[in-house]
Coordinates of C-alpha atoms and ligand atoms in Angstrom, one line a residue:
M1 CA 4.0 16.0 0.3
K2 CA 1.2 13.7 1.4
A3 CA 2.4 10.1 2.1
L4 CA 0.3 7.0 2.7
I5 CA 2.0 4.3 4.8
T6 CA 0.3 0.9 4.6
G7 CA 1.3 -1.0 7.8
G8 CA 2.0 2.4 9.4
A9 CA 1.3 1.2 12.9
G10 CA 3.9 -1.4 12.6
F11 CA 7.5 -1.3 13.8
I12 CA 9.1 0.2 10.7
G13 CA 5.9 2.0 9.5
S14 CA 5.6 4.0 12.7
H15 CA 9.2 5.2 12.6
L16 CA 8.7 6.2 9.0
A17 CA 5.6 8.1 9.9
E18 CA 7.6 9.9 12.6
D19 CA 10.4 10.9 10.3
L20 CA 8.1 12.1 7.5
L21 CA 6.1 14.2 9.9
D22 CA 9.4 15.7 11.3
A23 CA 10.3 16.6 7.7
G24 CA 7.1 18.6 7.4
H25 CA 5.1 16.1 5.3
Q26 CA 1.5 15.0 5.9
V27 CA 1.1 11.3 6.8
F28 CA -1.8 8.9 6.3
V29 CA -1.6 5.5 7.9
I30 CA -3.7 2.4 7.2
D31 CA -3.1 -0.6 9.4
D32 CA -5.4 -3.5 10.4
L33 CA -3.4 -3.9 13.7
S34 CA -2.8 -7.6 12.9
T35 CA 0.8 -7.3 13.9
G36 CA 1.1 -3.5 14.3
S37 CA -0.1 -1.8 17.4
I38 CA -1.9 1.4 18.3
D39 CA 0.7 2.1 20.9
N40 CA 3.3 2.6 18.2
I41 CA 1.4 5.6 16.8
E42 CA -0.2 6.9 20.0
H43 CA 2.4 9.7 20.3
L44 CA 1.7 10.8 16.7
K45 CA -2.0 11.3 17.1
K46 CA -1.5 14.9 18.4
H47 CA 0.4 15.9 15.3
R48 CA -1.7 18.0 12.9
G49 CA -0.3 16.3 9.8
F50 CA -1.1 12.8 11.1
N51 CA -4.2 10.8 10.0
Y52 CA -4.8 7.2 10.6
T53 CA -7.4 4.5 9.5
I54 CA -7.7 1.2 11.2
D55 CA -8.7 -1.1 8.4
T56 CA -7.3 -3.7 6.0
I57 CA -5.8 -2.7 2.7
L58 CA -8.1 -5.3 1.2
N59 CA -11.0 -2.9 1.9
S60 CA -10.9 -1.6 -1.7
P61 CA -13.0 1.6 -1.4
V62 CA -11.0 2.7 1.7
L63 CA -7.7 2.1 0.1
A64 CA -8.7 3.8 -3.1
E65 CA -9.8 6.9 -1.2
L66 CA -6.5 7.0 0.7
V67 CA -4.3 6.5 -2.4
D68 CA -6.3 9.3 -4.1
R69 CA -5.6 11.7 -1.3
C70 CA -1.8 11.1 -1.2
D71 CA 1.1 11.7 -3.5
I72 CA 3.1 8.6 -2.7
V73 CA 2.5 5.2 -1.1
F74 CA 5.0 3.5 1.2
H75 CA 3.7 -0.1 1.1
L76 CA 4.9 -1.8 4.3
A77 CA 1.8 -3.8 5.2
A78 CA 2.8 -7.5 5.1
A79 CA 2.9 -10.7 7.1
V80 CA 6.2 -10.5 9.2
G81 CA 8.2 -12.8 11.4
V82 CA 9.5 -16.3 10.7
M83 CA 7.4 -17.7 13.5
L84 CA 4.2 -16.1 12.2
I85 CA 5.0 -17.3 8.7
V86 CA 5.6 -20.9 9.8
E87 CA 2.4 -20.9 11.9
S88 CA 0.1 -19.0 9.5
P89 CA 1.1 -19.7 6.0
V90 CA -2.3 -19.0 4.4
R91 CA -2.4 -15.6 6.0
T92 CA 1.2 -14.9 4.9
I93 CA 0.6 -15.7 1.3
E94 CA -2.7 -14.0 1.1
T95 CA -1.7 -10.8 2.9
N96 CA 1.5 -10.4 0.9
I97 CA 0.1 -11.1 -2.5
K98 CA -3.4 -9.7 -2.4
G99 CA -2.3 -6.6 -0.4
T100 CA 0.4 -5.7 -2.9
E101 CA -2.0 -6.4 -5.8
A102 CA -4.5 -3.9 -4.3
V103 CA -2.0 -1.2 -3.6
L104 CA -0.5 -1.4 -7.2
L105 CA -3.9 -1.5 -8.8
H106 CA -5.1 1.7 -7.0
A107 CA -1.8 3.5 -7.3
N108 CA -1.7 2.9 -11.0
K109 CA -5.0 4.6 -11.6
K110 CA -3.4 8.0 -10.9
K111 CA 0.2 7.0 -11.3
K112 CA 1.1 7.5 -7.6
K113 CA 4.7 6.4 -6.8
V114 CA 4.9 3.2 -4.8
V115 CA 7.8 2.4 -2.5
L116 CA 7.6 -1.4 -1.8
A117 CA 9.2 -2.8 1.3
S118 CA 10.6 -6.2 0.3
T119 CA 13.0 -8.4 2.2
S120 CA 16.4 -10.0 2.1
E121 CA 14.5 -13.3 2.7
V122 CA 14.0 -13.4 -1.1
Y123 CA 17.7 -14.3 -1.6
G124 CA 16.9 -17.6 0.2
K125 CA 19.8 -20.0 0.4
S126 CA 22.0 -18.1 -2.0
K127 CA 25.7 -18.9 -1.3
Q128 CA 27.0 -15.6 -2.6
K129 CA 29.3 -13.9 -0.1
A130 CA 27.3 -10.7 -0.4
F131 CA 23.9 -10.6 -2.1
K132 CA 23.6 -8.4 -5.1
E133 CA 20.2 -7.2 -6.4
D134 CA 20.6 -9.0 -9.7
G135 CA 21.8 -12.2 -8.2
D136 CA 19.9 -15.5 -8.3
L137 CA 17.2 -16.3 -5.7
I138 CA 17.7 -19.8 -4.3
L139 CA 14.5 -20.9 -2.5
G140 CA 13.7 -24.3 -0.8
S141 CA 10.9 -26.7 -1.4
T142 CA 7.2 -25.7 -1.2
T143 CA 6.8 -28.3 1.5
K144 CA 8.8 -26.0 3.8
G145 CA 6.5 -23.2 4.9
R146 CA 9.2 -20.7 5.5
W147 CA 9.8 -20.3 1.8
S148 CA 6.3 -19.1 1.2
Y149 CA 7.3 -15.7 2.6
A150 CA 10.3 -15.3 0.2
C151 CA 8.2 -16.5 -2.7
S152 CA 5.2 -14.2 -1.9
K153 CA 7.5 -11.2 -1.6
A154 CA 9.3 -12.2 -4.8
I155 CA 5.9 -12.2 -6.6
D156 CA 5.3 -8.7 -5.1
E157 CA 8.6 -7.6 -6.6
F158 CA 7.7 -9.1 -10.0
L159 CA 4.3 -7.4 -10.0
A160 CA 5.7 -4.0 -9.0
L161 CA 8.4 -4.3 -11.7
A162 CA 5.7 -5.4 -14.2
Y163 CA 3.6 -2.3 -13.4
W164 CA 6.7 -0.2 -14.0
K165 CA 7.6 -1.8 -17.3
E166 CA 4.2 -2.2 -18.8
K167 CA 2.2 0.7 -17.3
K168 CA 5.0 3.2 -16.3
L169 CA 3.8 3.2 -12.7
P170 CA 6.8 4.5 -10.8
V171 CA 7.9 2.0 -8.2
V172 CA 11.0 1.6 -6.0
I173 CA 11.7 -1.8 -4.3
A174 CA 13.8 -1.9 -1.1
R175 CA 15.0 -5.3 0.1
L176 CA 15.3 -4.8 3.9
F177 CA 18.0 -6.8 5.8
N178 CA 17.2 -7.5 9.4
I179 CA 15.9 -4.1 10.6
V180 CA 15.8 -3.8 14.3
G181 CA 15.3 -1.2 17.1
P182 CA 12.7 0.2 19.5
R183 CA 9.0 -1.0 19.0
Q184 CA 10.0 -4.2 17.3
T185 CA 8.2 -7.1 19.0
G186 CA 9.7 -10.6 19.5
R187 CA 6.3 -12.1 19.3
Y188 CA 6.8 -13.2 15.7
G189 CA 10.3 -14.5 16.2
M190 CA 12.6 -11.6 15.7
V191 CA 15.9 -12.3 17.4
V192 CA 17.0 -9.0 18.9
P193 CA 13.8 -8.1 20.9
R194 CA 13.6 -11.7 22.0
F195 CA 17.2 -11.8 23.3
V196 CA 16.8 -8.4 25.0
K197 CA 13.6 -9.4 26.7
Q198 CA 15.0 -12.8 27.8
A199 CA 18.1 -11.1 29.2
L200 CA 16.2 -8.4 31.1
L201 CA 13.9 -11.0 32.6
G202 CA 16.8 -13.3 33.5
N203 CA 15.3 -16.1 31.4
P204 CA 17.4 -18.4 29.1
I205 CA 18.6 -16.6 25.9
T206 CA 17.4 -19.0 23.2
V207 CA 19.9 -19.5 20.4
F208 CA 18.4 -21.6 17.6
G209 CA 20.6 -24.1 15.8
N210 CA 24.3 -24.0 16.7
G211 CA 24.4 -20.2 16.8
K212 CA 27.0 -20.0 14.0
Q213 CA 24.5 -18.6 11.5
S214 CA 25.1 -14.9 11.0
R215 CA 23.1 -11.8 10.2
C216 CA 23.7 -8.0 9.7
F217 CA 21.5 -5.7 11.8
T218 CA 20.4 -2.2 10.9
H219 CA 18.8 0.4 13.1
V220 CA 15.3 1.3 12.1
K221 CA 16.2 5.0 12.1
D222 CA 18.9 4.3 9.4
A223 CA 16.4 2.3 7.4
V224 CA 13.6 4.8 7.3
R225 CA 16.0 7.7 6.5
A226 CA 17.2 5.6 3.5
L227 CA 13.6 4.8 2.4
I228 CA 12.7 8.5 2.4
E229 CA 15.8 9.3 0.4
L230 CA 15.2 6.5 -2.1
S231 CA 11.6 7.6 -2.5
A232 CA 12.8 11.0 -3.7
K233 CA 15.4 9.7 -6.2
D234 CA 14.3 9.5 -9.8
K235 CA 17.2 7.1 -10.5
A236 CA 15.7 4.6 -8.0
V237 CA 12.5 4.2 -10.0
G238 CA 12.2 0.7 -11.5
E239 CA 15.0 -0.5 -9.3
V240 CA 15.5 -3.1 -6.6
V241 CA 17.8 -1.9 -3.9
N242 CA 19.3 -3.7 -0.9
L243 CA 18.9 -1.7 2.3
G244 CA 20.8 -2.8 5.4
S245 CA 24.2 -3.1 6.9
D246 CA 27.2 -5.4 6.0
D247 CA 28.4 -5.6 9.6
E248 CA 28.1 -9.3 10.2
I249 CA 27.7 -11.1 13.6
T250 CA 26.9 -14.7 14.5
I251 CA 23.7 -15.3 16.5
G252 CA 25.8 -17.0 19.2
N253 CA 27.9 -13.8 19.6
L254 CA 24.8 -11.6 19.4
A255 CA 23.5 -13.6 22.5
K256 CA 26.7 -12.9 24.3
K257 CA 26.6 -9.1 23.4
V258 CA 23.0 -8.8 24.6
K259 CA 23.8 -10.6 27.8
S260 CA 26.7 -8.4 28.6
A261 CA 24.9 -5.1 27.5
V262 CA 22.1 -6.0 29.9
K263 CA 24.5 -7.3 32.6
S264 CA 22.2 -10.3 32.7
E265 CA 22.7 -13.6 34.6
S266 CA 20.7 -15.4 31.9
E267 CA 22.2 -18.7 30.6
I268 CA 22.6 -19.0 26.8
Q269 CA 20.7 -22.1 25.6
L270 CA 21.0 -23.8 22.3
I271 CA 17.6 -25.0 20.9
P272 CA 17.4 -27.2 17.8
Y273 CA 15.6 -25.7 14.8
D274 CA 13.0 -28.5 14.8
K275 CA 11.9 -27.6 18.3
A276 CA 12.1 -23.8 17.7
Y277 CA 10.1 -23.8 14.5
E278 CA 8.9 -27.0 12.9
E279 CA 10.3 -30.3 11.6
G280 CA 12.7 -29.9 8.7
F281 CA 13.0 -26.1 9.2
E282 CA 15.7 -24.5 7.0
D283 CA 17.7 -21.5 8.1
M284 CA 20.1 -19.3 6.2
L285 CA 23.7 -19.6 7.4
R286 CA 24.6 -16.1 6.2
R287 CA 22.9 -13.1 4.9
V288 CA 25.0 -10.1 3.9
P289 CA 24.0 -7.4 1.5
D290 CA 26.1 -5.9 -1.3
L291 CA 25.5 -2.2 -0.6
S292 CA 27.2 -0.7 -3.7
K293 CA 23.9 0.1 -5.4
I294 CA 22.3 2.0 -2.5
K295 CA 25.6 3.8 -1.8
K296 CA 25.7 5.0 -5.3
L297 CA 22.1 6.1 -5.3
I298 CA 21.9 8.0 -2.0
R299 CA 25.4 7.9 -0.6
Y300 CA 24.0 5.6 2.1
K301 CA 26.0 5.1 5.2
P302 CA 24.4 3.7 8.4
K303 CA 24.8 6.0 11.4
Y304 CA 24.1 3.5 14.1
S305 CA 26.3 0.6 15.2
L306 CA 25.1 -2.7 16.7
K307 CA 26.0 -1.2 20.1
D308 CA 23.7 1.7 19.5
I309 CA 20.9 -0.6 18.3
L310 CA 21.2 -2.8 21.5
K311 CA 21.3 0.3 23.7
D312 CA 18.1 1.7 22.2
T313 CA 16.3 -1.6 22.2
I314 CA 17.3 -2.3 25.8
E315 CA 16.1 1.2 26.9
Y316 CA 12.8 0.7 25.1
Y317 CA 12.2 -2.7 26.8
K318 CA 13.3 -1.3 30.2
G319 CA 10.7 1.5 29.8
R320 CA 8.0 -1.1 29.3
Ligands
UDP401 N1 16.9 -16.8 16.3 C1 17.5 -17.4 17.5 N2 16.7 -17.3 18.6 C2 15.5 -16.7 18.7 C3 15.0 -16.1 17.5 C4 15.7 -16.2 16.3 O1 18.6 -17.9 17.5 O2 14.9 -16.6 19.8 C5 17.7 -16.9 15.1 C6 17.0 -17.4 13.8 O3 16.9 -18.8 13.8 C7 17.9 -16.8 12.7 C8 18.3 -15.4 13.3 O4 18.2 -15.6 14.8 O5 19.0 -17.6 12.5 C9 17.6 -14.2 12.9 O6 16.2 -14.5 13.1 P1 15.0 -13.4 12.8 O7 13.7 -14.2 12.9 O8 15.2 -12.3 13.7 O9 15.3 -13.0 11.3 P2 15.6 -13.8 9.9 O10 17.0 -13.4 9.6 O11 15.5 -15.2 10.2 O12 14.5 -13.3 9.0

């Protein structure tokens, strides 16, 4: 199989490229290096089945040519990270919406399957104990920049589903829940690489809010394996599927675990949301996926625990 990965030099995209190559597939990557990095794919360049293009997916002729050459598109190119989203809302909205429009438009010409990476962020402030794919999305006001990310990804989902319903373009939508591991950067706000780096450097570990908010973290290796399996399942076509873990931890406890795993002397510091992000910032208190759908589709079971995730992330940052 020939797979095109948009955003293939990013954190998740580069792991996906690696696994597809290991499985004997040919991989084409397009990435504009806005948040991805050439370092992430350096080790893949020697692989015979690996091809990469440094360009934006908004360069229509380039994208069209790549889509034509491939059998399937994994669309991962997007604005990522809560800090980036708050700081660059125009870029977030434009990248997410125009990029997905372009990918679907070109894929539809020759009916190439599209696997769209969406996000658990779309559930917003839902108060459900565990988020189900057909549950309501509860987003905040348009005056709060954070929600532009959820909203733009929700539009991407609507558009992909519309292409499936109206034009029979095969699409699979995966809502990713806090995917973490080696190569993820803390530059755009992601908590695990930030805590690991802070702990290794002996700097304060910055817990935003009161630290009682919780998340469920998934190793990137589990996530990409599931994406590949979903991409091959006929029953996943036209579906929205949660992809993550339901092993919940508060951010305050995560800070303690990172500190102890690194054997760090760092203090744990509470920072109000207004200072961390912007005035009036809204966070989600909990975010837990209902995994029944993905379990049914591909018998999904994450292999890696939070302990493994922290070990791998710590090793990666020590190596740098
Ligand atoms: N967070 C934190 N300290 C940091 C970075 C993030 O306490 O240095 C918190 C953040 O406010 C959120 C959680 O960690 O409650 C997860 O943040 P992340 O940006 O990794 O993902 P999100 O779930 O918000 O998309």
